[in-house]
Amino acid sequence: MHQAQRPPWTKPVHADVAEQIAYLPRLTPRQRQVLYGVARGLTNQQIADRLGIAHTTVKWHLGTLMAKFAVSNRTELAYVAVKCGLA
């Protein structure tokens, strides 16, 4: 059975970071802002306050980002963000 090749953002956090960096331009501006906040170690509330959005909206963006980068928690997402040069 032939397995379809997965997009780079669906590979595990320990996959080639260069492939994940290549995906950054495809994020929305808001997703990049939230990812930057995670990379800087900000809490959801701090990100929300700085962006002028609700903390639940930040949580929604985090869920979307975690799915796109195929990570299961905020720590792994922060790792990807740092490796992508956002911190």
Tab-separated table of N, CA, C and O in Angstrom, residues 18-59:
chain	number	residue	atom	x	y	z
A	18	ALA	N	13.852	22.694	9.098
A	18	ALA	CA	13.846	23.503	7.874
A	18	ALA	C	12.509	23.383	7.147
A	18	ALA	O	12.012	24.365	6.588
A	19	GLU	N	11.921	22.203	7.174
A	19	GLU	CA	10.623	22.027	6.537
A	19	GLU	C	9.538	22.801	7.279
A	19	GLU	O	8.623	23.338	6.667
A	20	GLN	N	9.643	22.850	8.606
A	20	GLN	CA	8.655	23.594	9.384
A	20	GLN	C	8.838	25.098	9.183
A	20	GLN	O	7.866	25.836	9.118
A	21	ILE	N	10.085	25.551	9.067
A	21	ILE	CA	10.352	26.965	8.812
A	21	ILE	C	9.736	27.373	7.476
A	21	ILE	O	9.179	28.461	7.347
A	22	ALA	N	9.810	26.495	6.497
A	22	ALA	CA	9.261	26.789	5.180
A	22	ALA	C	7.757	27.020	5.226
A	22	ALA	O	7.196	27.688	4.355
A	23	TYR	N	7.105	26.501	6.236
A	23	TYR	CA	5.656	26.663	6.360
A	23	TYR	C	5.260	28.013	6.961
A	23	TYR	O	4.139	28.471	6.776
A	24	LEU	N	6.181	28.688	7.643
A	24	LEU	CA	5.850	29.947	8.329
A	24	LEU	C	5.155	30.980	7.441
A	24	LEU	O	4.192	31.608	7.886
A	25	PRO	N	5.596	31.203	6.204
A	25	PRO	CA	4.910	32.212	5.378
A	25	PRO	C	3.446	31.898	5.104
A	25	PRO	O	2.686	32.785	4.745
A	26	ARG	N	3.042	30.642	5.289
A	26	ARG	CA	1.654	30.256	5.038
A	26	ARG	C	0.750	30.480	6.244
A	26	ARG	O	-0.457	30.272	6.152
A	27	LEU	N	1.322	30.898	7.366
A	27	LEU	CA	0.507	31.219	8.538
A	27	LEU	C	-0.143	32.575	8.341
A	27	LEU	O	0.399	33.443	7.662
A	28	THR	N	-1.286	32.762	8.976
A	28	THR	CA	-1.918	34.083	8.934
A	28	THR	C	-1.100	35.039	9.805
A	28	THR	O	-0.347	34.598	10.678
A	29	PRO	N	-1.239	36.337	9.593
A	29	PRO	CA	-0.521	37.285	10.445
A	29	PRO	C	-0.834	37.074	11.933
A	29	PRO	O	0.065	37.132	12.775
A	30	ARG	N	-2.081	36.790	12.267
A	30	ARG	CA	-2.455	36.580	13.669
A	30	ARG	C	-1.811	35.313	14.222
A	30	ARG	O	-1.342	35.293	15.352
A	31	GLN	N	-1.769	34.257	13.416
A	31	GLN	CA	-1.114	33.031	13.863
A	31	GLN	C	0.365	33.281	14.139
A	31	GLN	O	0.910	32.787	15.120
A	32	ARG	N	1.002	34.072	13.290
A	32	ARG	CA	2.419	34.398	13.519
A	32	ARG	C	2.585	35.203	14.805
A	32	ARG	O	3.527	34.987	15.566
A	33	GLN	N	1.664	36.120	15.068
A	33	GLN	CA	1.736	36.919	16.295
A	33	GLN	C	1.586	36.037	17.533
A	33	GLN	O	2.311	36.204	18.513
A	34	VAL	N	0.651	35.126	17.493
A	34	VAL	CA	0.442	34.221	18.628
A	34	VAL	C	1.652	33.309	18.795
A	34	VAL	O	2.144	33.112	19.912
A	35	LEU	N	2.165	32.788	17.698
A	35	LEU	CA	3.345	31.917	17.758
A	35	LEU	C	4.545	32.669	18.322
A	35	LEU	O	5.306	32.132	19.121
A	36	TYR	N	4.693	33.929	17.947
A	36	TYR	CA	5.767	34.764	18.489
A	36	TYR	C	5.616	34.905	20.002
A	36	TYR	O	6.589	34.805	20.747
A	37	GLY	N	4.394	35.120	20.471
A	37	GLY	CA	4.154	35.229	21.913
A	37	GLY	C	4.513	33.952	22.646
A	37	GLY	O	5.109	33.988	23.725
A	38	VAL	N	4.184	32.812	22.055
A	38	VAL	CA	4.542	31.522	22.656
A	38	VAL	C	6.064	31.392	22.712
A	38	VAL	O	6.624	30.973	23.727
A	39	ALA	N	6.725	31.759	21.633
A	39	ALA	CA	8.189	31.670	21.578
A	39	ALA	C	8.843	32.554	22.639
A	39	ALA	O	9.898	32.212	23.171
A	40	ARG	N	8.199	33.654	22.964
A	40	ARG	CA	8.721	34.578	23.973
A	40	ARG	C	8.357	34.164	25.391
A	40	ARG	O	8.729	34.817	26.348
A	41	GLY	N	7.575	33.091	25.522
A	41	GLY	CA	7.221	32.577	26.839
A	41	GLY	C	6.046	33.274	27.493
A	41	GLY	O	5.861	33.173	28.713
A	42	LEU	N	5.244	33.969	26.701
A	42	LEU	CA	4.085	34.675	27.259
A	42	LEU	C	2.944	33.705	27.548
A	42	LEU	O	2.800	32.680	26.875
A	43	THR	N	2.131	34.035	28.524
A	43	THR	CA	0.940	33.253	28.823
A	43	THR	C	-0.147	33.603	27.808
A	43	THR	O	-0.051	34.610	27.089
A	44	ASN	N	-1.197	32.784	27.775
A	44	ASN	CA	-2.323	33.081	26.887
A	44	ASN	C	-2.895	34.463	27.176
A	44	ASN	O	-3.206	35.215	26.257
A	45	GLN	N	-3.044	34.805	28.447
A	45	GLN	CA	-3.617	36.091	28.808
A	45	GLN	C	-2.702	37.236	28.377
A	45	GLN	O	-3.175	38.266	27.900
A	46	GLN	N	-1.393	37.069	28.531
A	46	GLN	CA	-0.453	38.109	28.110
A	46	GLN	C	-0.505	38.306	26.589
A	46	GLN	O	-0.483	39.449	26.115
A	47	ILE	N	-0.576	37.207	25.857
A	47	ILE	CA	-0.694	37.312	24.401
A	47	ILE	C	-1.987	38.024	24.035
A	47	ILE	O	-2.000	38.932	23.206
A	48	ALA	N	-3.084	37.622	24.682
A	48	ALA	CA	-4.388	38.232	24.417
A	48	ALA	C	-4.362	39.732	24.694
A	48	ALA	O	-4.849	40.528	23.888
A	49	ASP	N	-3.795	40.122	25.828
A	49	ASP	CA	-3.740	41.536	26.189
A	49	ASP	C	-2.929	42.338	25.174
A	49	ASP	O	-3.317	43.441	24.788
A	50	ARG	N	-1.812	41.793	24.723
A	50	ARG	CA	-0.955	42.504	23.771
A	50	ARG	C	-1.578	42.607	22.395
A	50	ARG	O	-1.318	43.562	21.666
A	51	LEU	N	-2.380	41.609	22.039
A	51	LEU	CA	-3.007	41.617	20.712
A	51	LEU	C	-4.409	42.214	20.719
A	51	LEU	O	-5.007	42.400	19.664
A	52	GLY	N	-4.949	42.463	21.910
A	52	GLY	CA	-6.292	43.028	22.007
A	52	GLY	C	-7.380	42.033	21.621
A	52	GLY	O	-8.383	42.414	21.016
A	53	ILE	N	-7.175	40.761	21.958
A	53	ILE	CA	-8.155	39.720	21.667
A	53	ILE	C	-8.449	38.942	22.950
A	53	ILE	O	-7.752	39.111	23.951
A	54	ALA	N	-9.473	38.132	22.917
A	54	ALA	CA	-9.843	37.331	24.089
A	54	ALA	C	-8.861	36.175	24.270
A	54	ALA	O	-8.307	35.661	23.289
A	55	HIS	N	-8.663	35.758	25.521
A	55	HIS	CA	-7.747	34.642	25.766
A	55	HIS	C	-8.271	33.350	25.148
A	55	HIS	O	-7.504	32.479	24.773
A	56	THR	N	-9.591	33.244	24.995
A	56	THR	CA	-10.145	32.056	24.334
A	56	THR	C	-9.789	32.042	22.850
A	56	THR	O	-9.610	30.964	22.267
A	57	THR	N	-9.663	33.200	22.252
A	57	THR	CA	-9.228	33.291	20.860
A	57	THR	C	-7.772	32.853	20.740
A	57	THR	O	-7.395	32.161	19.784
A	58	VAL	N	-6.961	33.221	21.709
A	58	VAL	CA	-5.565	32.772	21.727
A	58	VAL	C	-5.525	31.249	21.813
A	58	VAL	O	-4.773	30.594	21.076
A	59	LYS	N	-6.350	30.673	22.674
A	59	LYS	CA	-6.392	29.214	22.816
A	59	LYS	C	-6.788	28.555	21.492
A	59	LYS	O	-6.226	27.529	21.116
